[in-house]
mmCIF file of C-alpha atoms in Angstrom:
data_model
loop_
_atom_site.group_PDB
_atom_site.id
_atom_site.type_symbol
_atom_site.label_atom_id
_atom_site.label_comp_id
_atom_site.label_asym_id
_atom_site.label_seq_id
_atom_site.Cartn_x
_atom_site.Cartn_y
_atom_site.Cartn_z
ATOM 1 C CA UNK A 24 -4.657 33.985 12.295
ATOM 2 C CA UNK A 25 -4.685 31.846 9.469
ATOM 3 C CA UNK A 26 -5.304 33.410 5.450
ATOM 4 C CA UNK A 27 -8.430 32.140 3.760
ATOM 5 C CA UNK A 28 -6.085 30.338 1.600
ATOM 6 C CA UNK A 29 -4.035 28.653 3.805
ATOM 7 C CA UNK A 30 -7.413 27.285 5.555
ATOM 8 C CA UNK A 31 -8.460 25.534 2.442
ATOM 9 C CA UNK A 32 -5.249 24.215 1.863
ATOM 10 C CA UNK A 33 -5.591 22.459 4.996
ATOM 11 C CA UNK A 34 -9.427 21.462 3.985
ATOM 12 C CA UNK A 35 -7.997 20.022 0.320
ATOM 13 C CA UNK A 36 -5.291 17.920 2.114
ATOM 14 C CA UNK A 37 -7.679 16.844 4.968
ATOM 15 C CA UNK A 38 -10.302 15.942 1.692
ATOM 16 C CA UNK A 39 -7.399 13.989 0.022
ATOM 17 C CA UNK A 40 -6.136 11.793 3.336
ATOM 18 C CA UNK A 41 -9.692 11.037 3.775
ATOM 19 C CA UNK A 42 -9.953 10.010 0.241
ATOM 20 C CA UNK A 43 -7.207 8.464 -0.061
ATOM 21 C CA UNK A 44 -7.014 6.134 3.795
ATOM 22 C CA UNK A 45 -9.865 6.575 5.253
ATOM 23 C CA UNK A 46 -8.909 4.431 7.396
ATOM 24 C CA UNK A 47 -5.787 6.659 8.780
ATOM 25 C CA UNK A 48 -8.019 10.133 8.641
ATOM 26 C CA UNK A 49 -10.480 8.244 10.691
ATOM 27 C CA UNK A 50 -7.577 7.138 13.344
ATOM 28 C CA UNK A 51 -5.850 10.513 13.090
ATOM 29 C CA UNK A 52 -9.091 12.609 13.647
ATOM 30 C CA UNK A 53 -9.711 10.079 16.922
ATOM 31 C CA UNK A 54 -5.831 10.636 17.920
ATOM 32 C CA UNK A 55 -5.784 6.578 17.951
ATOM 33 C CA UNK A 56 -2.086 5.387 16.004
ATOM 34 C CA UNK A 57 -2.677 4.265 12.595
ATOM 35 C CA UNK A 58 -0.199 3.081 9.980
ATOM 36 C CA UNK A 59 -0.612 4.804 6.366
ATOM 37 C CA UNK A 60 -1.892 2.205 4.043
ATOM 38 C CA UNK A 61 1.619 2.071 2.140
ATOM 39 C CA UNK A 62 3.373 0.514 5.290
ATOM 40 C CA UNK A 63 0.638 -2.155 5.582
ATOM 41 C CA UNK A 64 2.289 -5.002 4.332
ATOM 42 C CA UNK A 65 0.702 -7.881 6.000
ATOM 43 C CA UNK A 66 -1.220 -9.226 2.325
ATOM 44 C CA UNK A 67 2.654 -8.923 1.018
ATOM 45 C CA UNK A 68 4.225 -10.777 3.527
ATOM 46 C CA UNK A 69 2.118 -13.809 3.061
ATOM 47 C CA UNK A 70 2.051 -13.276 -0.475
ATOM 48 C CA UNK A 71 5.714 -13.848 -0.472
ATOM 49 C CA UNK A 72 5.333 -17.068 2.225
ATOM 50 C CA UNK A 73 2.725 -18.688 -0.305
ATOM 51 C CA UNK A 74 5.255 -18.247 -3.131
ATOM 52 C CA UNK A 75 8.336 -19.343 -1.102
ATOM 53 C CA UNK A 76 6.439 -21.985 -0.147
ATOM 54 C CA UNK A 77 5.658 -23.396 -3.501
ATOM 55 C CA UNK A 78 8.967 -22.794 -5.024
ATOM 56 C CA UNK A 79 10.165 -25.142 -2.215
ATOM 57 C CA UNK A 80 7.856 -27.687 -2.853
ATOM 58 C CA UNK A 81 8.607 -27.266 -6.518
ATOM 59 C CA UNK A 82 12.357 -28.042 -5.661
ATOM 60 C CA UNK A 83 11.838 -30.691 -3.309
ATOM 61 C CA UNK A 84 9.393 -32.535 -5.083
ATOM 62 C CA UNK A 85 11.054 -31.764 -8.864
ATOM 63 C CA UNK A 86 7.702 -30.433 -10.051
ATOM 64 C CA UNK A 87 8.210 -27.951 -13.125
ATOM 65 C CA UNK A 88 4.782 -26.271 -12.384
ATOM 66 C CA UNK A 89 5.742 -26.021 -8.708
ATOM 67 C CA UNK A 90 8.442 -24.594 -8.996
ATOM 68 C CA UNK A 91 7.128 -21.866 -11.995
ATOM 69 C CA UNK A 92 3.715 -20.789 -9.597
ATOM 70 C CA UNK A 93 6.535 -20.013 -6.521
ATOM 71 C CA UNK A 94 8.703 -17.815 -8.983
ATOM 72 C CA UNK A 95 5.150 -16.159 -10.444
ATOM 73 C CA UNK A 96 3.601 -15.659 -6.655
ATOM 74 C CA UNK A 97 6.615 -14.454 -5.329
ATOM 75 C CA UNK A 98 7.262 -11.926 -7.904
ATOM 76 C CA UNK A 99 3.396 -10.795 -7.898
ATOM 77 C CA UNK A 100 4.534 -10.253 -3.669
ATOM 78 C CA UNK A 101 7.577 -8.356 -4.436
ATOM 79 C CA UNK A 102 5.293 -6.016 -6.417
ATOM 80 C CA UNK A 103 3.125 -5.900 -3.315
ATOM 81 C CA UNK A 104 6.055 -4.401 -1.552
ATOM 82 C CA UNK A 105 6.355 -0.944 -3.992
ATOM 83 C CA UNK A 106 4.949 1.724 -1.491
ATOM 84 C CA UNK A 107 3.949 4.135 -4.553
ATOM 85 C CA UNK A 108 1.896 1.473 -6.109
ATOM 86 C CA UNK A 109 -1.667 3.477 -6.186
ATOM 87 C CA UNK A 110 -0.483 4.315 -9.367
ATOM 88 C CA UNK A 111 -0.648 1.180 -10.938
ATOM 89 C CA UNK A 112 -4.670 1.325 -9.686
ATOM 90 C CA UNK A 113 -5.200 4.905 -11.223
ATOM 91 C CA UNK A 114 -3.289 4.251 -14.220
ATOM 92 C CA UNK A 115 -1.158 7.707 -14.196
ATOM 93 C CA UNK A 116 3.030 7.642 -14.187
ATOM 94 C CA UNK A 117 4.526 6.790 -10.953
ATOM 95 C CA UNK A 118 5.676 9.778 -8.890
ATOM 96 C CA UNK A 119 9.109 10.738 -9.328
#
């Protein structure tokens, strides 16, 4: 049998996956597969394709601000990539 406490331990986590992915909970409380938010990377991806493809344009063509939007886009998509970014949104330190 489980202790009082340990039940709403499990009722806080369950709270804070549904909080936090909803779209997960959802999937894990159907017993469908779901990948956790921080390993959807799909927005990344072409993020970095958008970027990679200006900076070649920008060195193909010799186009300064080409070549400076590819750099900027495909740093902004290797920021896309941090896993731990949610604390960028909620403005506390990054976990250690």
């Amino acid at each position: 049998m489980h202790a009082p406490d340990e039940d709403r331990t499990l009722d806080d986590l369950a709270e804070r996956l549904q909080r936090d992915d909803p779209r997960f909970a959802a999937a894990f409380a159907q017993g469908l597969p779901c990948r956790p938010r921080e390993y959807r990377r799909g927005v990344a991806w072409l993020t970095l394709a958008v970027g990679l493809g200006l900076l070649g344009m920008g060195i193909v063509f010799g186009h300064g601000l080409l070549l400076a939007g590819g750099l900027v886009v495909s740093g902004a998509a290797g920021h896309l990539f941090d896993p731990n970014r949610e604390h960028i949104r909620r403005g506390t330190p990054p976990p250690s």
